[in-house]
Coordinates of C-alpha atoms in Angstrom, one line a residue:
X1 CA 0.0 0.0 0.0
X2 CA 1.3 3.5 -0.6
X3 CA 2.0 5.5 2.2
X4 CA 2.2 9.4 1.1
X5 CA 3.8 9.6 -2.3
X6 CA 5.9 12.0 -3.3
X7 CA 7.3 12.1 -6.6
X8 CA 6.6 10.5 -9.9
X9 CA 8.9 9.4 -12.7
X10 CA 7.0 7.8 -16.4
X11 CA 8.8 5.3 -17.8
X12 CA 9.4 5.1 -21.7
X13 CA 7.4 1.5 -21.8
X14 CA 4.0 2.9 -19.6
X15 CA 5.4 2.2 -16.5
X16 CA 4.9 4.9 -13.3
X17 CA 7.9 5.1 -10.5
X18 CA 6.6 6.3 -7.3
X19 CA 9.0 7.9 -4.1
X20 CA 6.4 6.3 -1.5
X21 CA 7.8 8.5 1.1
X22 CA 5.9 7.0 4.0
X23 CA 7.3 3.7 3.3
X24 CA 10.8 5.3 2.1
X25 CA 11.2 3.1 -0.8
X26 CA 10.5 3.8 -5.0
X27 CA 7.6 1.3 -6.2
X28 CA 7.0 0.8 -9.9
X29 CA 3.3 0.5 -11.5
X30 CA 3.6 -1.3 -15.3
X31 CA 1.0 -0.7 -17.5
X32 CA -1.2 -3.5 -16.9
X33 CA -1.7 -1.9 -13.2
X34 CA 0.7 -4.1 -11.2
X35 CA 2.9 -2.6 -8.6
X36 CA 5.9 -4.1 -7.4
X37 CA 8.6 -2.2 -4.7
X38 CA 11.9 -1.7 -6.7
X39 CA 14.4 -0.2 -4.3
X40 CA 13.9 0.6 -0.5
X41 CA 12.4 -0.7 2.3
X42 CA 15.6 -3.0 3.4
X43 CA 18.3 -2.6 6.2
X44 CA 20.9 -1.8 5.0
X45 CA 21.6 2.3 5.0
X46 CA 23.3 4.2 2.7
X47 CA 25.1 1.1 0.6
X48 CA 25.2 -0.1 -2.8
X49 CA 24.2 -3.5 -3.6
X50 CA 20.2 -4.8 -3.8
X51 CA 18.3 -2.3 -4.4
X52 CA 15.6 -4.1 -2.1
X53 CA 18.3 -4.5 0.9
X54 CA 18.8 -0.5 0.9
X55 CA 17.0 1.9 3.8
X56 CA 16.8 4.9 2.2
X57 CA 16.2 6.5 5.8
X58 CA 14.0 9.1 4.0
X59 CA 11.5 9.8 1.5
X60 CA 13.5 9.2 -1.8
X61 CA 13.3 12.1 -4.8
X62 CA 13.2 10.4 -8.5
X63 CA 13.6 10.8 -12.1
X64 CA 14.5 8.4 -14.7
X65 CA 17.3 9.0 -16.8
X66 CA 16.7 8.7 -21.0
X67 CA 18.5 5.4 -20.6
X68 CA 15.7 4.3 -18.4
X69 CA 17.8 3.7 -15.4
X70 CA 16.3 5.6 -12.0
X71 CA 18.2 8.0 -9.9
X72 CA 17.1 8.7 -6.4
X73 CA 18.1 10.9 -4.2
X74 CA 17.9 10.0 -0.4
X75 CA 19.8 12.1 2.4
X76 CA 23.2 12.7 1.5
X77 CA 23.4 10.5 -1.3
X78 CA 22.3 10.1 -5.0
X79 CA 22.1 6.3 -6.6
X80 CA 21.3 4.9 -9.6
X81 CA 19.2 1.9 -9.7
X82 CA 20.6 -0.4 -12.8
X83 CA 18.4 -2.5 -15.0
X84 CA 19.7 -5.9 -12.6
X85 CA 18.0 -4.4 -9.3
X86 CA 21.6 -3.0 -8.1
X87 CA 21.9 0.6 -6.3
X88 CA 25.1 2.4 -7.6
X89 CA 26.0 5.2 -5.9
X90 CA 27.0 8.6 -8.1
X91 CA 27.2 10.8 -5.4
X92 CA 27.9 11.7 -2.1
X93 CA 27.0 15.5 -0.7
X94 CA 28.9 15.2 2.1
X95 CA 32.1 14.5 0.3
X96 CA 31.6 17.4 -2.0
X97 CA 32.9 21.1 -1.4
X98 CA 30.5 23.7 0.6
X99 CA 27.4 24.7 -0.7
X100 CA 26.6 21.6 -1.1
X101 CA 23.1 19.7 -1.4
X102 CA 21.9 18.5 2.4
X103 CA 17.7 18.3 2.0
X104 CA 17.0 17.3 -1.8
X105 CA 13.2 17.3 -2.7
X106 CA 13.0 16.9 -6.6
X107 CA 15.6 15.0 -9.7
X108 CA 15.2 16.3 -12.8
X109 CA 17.7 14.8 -16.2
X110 CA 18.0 16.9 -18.7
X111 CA 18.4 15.2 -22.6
X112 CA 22.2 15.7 -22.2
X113 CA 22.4 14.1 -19.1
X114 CA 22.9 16.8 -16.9
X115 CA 21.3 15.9 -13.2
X116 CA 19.3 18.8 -11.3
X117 CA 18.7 18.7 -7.7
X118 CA 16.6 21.0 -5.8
X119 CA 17.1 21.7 -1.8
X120 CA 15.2 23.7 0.4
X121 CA 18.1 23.7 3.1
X122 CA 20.8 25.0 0.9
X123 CA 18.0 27.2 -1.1
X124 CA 19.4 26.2 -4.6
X125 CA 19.3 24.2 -7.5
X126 CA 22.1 22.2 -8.1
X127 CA 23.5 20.4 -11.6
X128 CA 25.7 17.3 -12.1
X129 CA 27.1 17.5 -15.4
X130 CA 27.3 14.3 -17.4
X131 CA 30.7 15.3 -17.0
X132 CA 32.8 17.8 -14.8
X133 CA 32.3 19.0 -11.4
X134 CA 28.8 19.4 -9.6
X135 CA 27.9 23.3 -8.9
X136 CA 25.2 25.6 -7.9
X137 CA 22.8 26.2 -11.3
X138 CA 20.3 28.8 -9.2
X139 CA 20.2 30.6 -6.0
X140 CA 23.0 31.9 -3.8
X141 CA 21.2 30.3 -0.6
X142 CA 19.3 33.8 0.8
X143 CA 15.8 33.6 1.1
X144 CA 13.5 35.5 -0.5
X145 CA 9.5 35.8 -1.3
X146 CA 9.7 37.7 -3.9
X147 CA 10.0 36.2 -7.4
X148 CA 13.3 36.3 -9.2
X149 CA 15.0 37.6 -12.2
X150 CA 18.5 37.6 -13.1
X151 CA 21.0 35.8 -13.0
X152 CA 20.9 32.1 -12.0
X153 CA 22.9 31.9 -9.4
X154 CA 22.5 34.9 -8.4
X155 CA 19.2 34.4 -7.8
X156 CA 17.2 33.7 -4.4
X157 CA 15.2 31.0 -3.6
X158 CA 12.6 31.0 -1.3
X159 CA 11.9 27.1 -1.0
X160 CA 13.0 25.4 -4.3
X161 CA 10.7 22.4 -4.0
X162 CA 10.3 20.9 -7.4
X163 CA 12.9 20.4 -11.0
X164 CA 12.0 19.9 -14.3
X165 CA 13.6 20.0 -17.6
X166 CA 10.9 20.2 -20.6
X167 CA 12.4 18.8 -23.9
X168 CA 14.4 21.9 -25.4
X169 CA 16.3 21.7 -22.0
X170 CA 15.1 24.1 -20.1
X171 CA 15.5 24.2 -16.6
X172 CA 11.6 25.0 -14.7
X173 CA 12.1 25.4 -10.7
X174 CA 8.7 25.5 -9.0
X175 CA 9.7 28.0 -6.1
X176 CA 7.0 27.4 -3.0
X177 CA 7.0 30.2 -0.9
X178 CA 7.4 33.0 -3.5
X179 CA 4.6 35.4 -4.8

């Protein structure tokens, strides 16, 4: 049974990923209606291997990648879920240099590859390059209720709660707590 889900992620086939958050797990709804529990809901914290073995310890963030592998985003660490039910892990945000993501909330993959992260602690969006070093891509880490123009990283964030990236690559933050 779901228990407050969070995010969504559509598959390429007609599947649905759900970030069950009350459960702290991803489940995965094919297109006939079944659901099924791909990663989350073990013991083992903060670890590759099983995707099933692996406690998240908090309500995961999603997105699928065009490949059609998942990344999640739980506490301090991102993963990638791999076609054979194996968490890899591509990041950890307490190994990187200050700011750094601490609270994510939303995944978004851009066509290129590019990962975005939103995080209401650290009040910015940040981006993983396919390749080179992860930075800030909006907000400086002020708050603010006032929308924003500018630029990027300039810009304040009030509560950056949700990522997107529509198909010409465009990055769309939804911003709660702004007018």
């Amino acid at each position: 049974t779901l228990n407050f889900p969070r995010d969504l992620a559509l598959g390429a086939d007609g599947s649905v990923y759900i970030s069950d958050r009350g459960n702290a797990c991803v489940r995965r709804v094919a297109s006939d209606g079944s659901i099924r529990t791909v990663a989350g809901g073990g013991t083992r914290f903060r670890a590759e291997g099983p995707g099933l073995e692996t406690d998240f310890g908090n309500q995961p963030a999603i997105a699928l990648e065009a490949t059609g592998r998942l990344l999640i985003a739980a506490g301090p660490i991102l993963y990638r879920l791999e076609a054979d039910g194996m968490l890899r892990i591509q990041a950890i945000f307490t190994n990187l240099p200050e700011p750094r993501p601490s609270l994510v909330t939303s995944v978004a993959v851009s066509t290129a590859g590019d990962v975005f992260l939103s995080d209401l602690n650290a009040r910015r969006v940040f981006r993983f390059p396919r390749t080179g070093s992860p930075a800030t891509h909006v907000g400086n880490g002020q708050f603010r209720r006032t929308p924003f123009t500018g630029i990027a990283t300039s810009g304040v964030l009030s509560n950056p709660a949700t990522v997107a990236v529509d198909s010409r690559g465009s990055l769309h933050i939804r911003d709660r707590g702004s007018s």
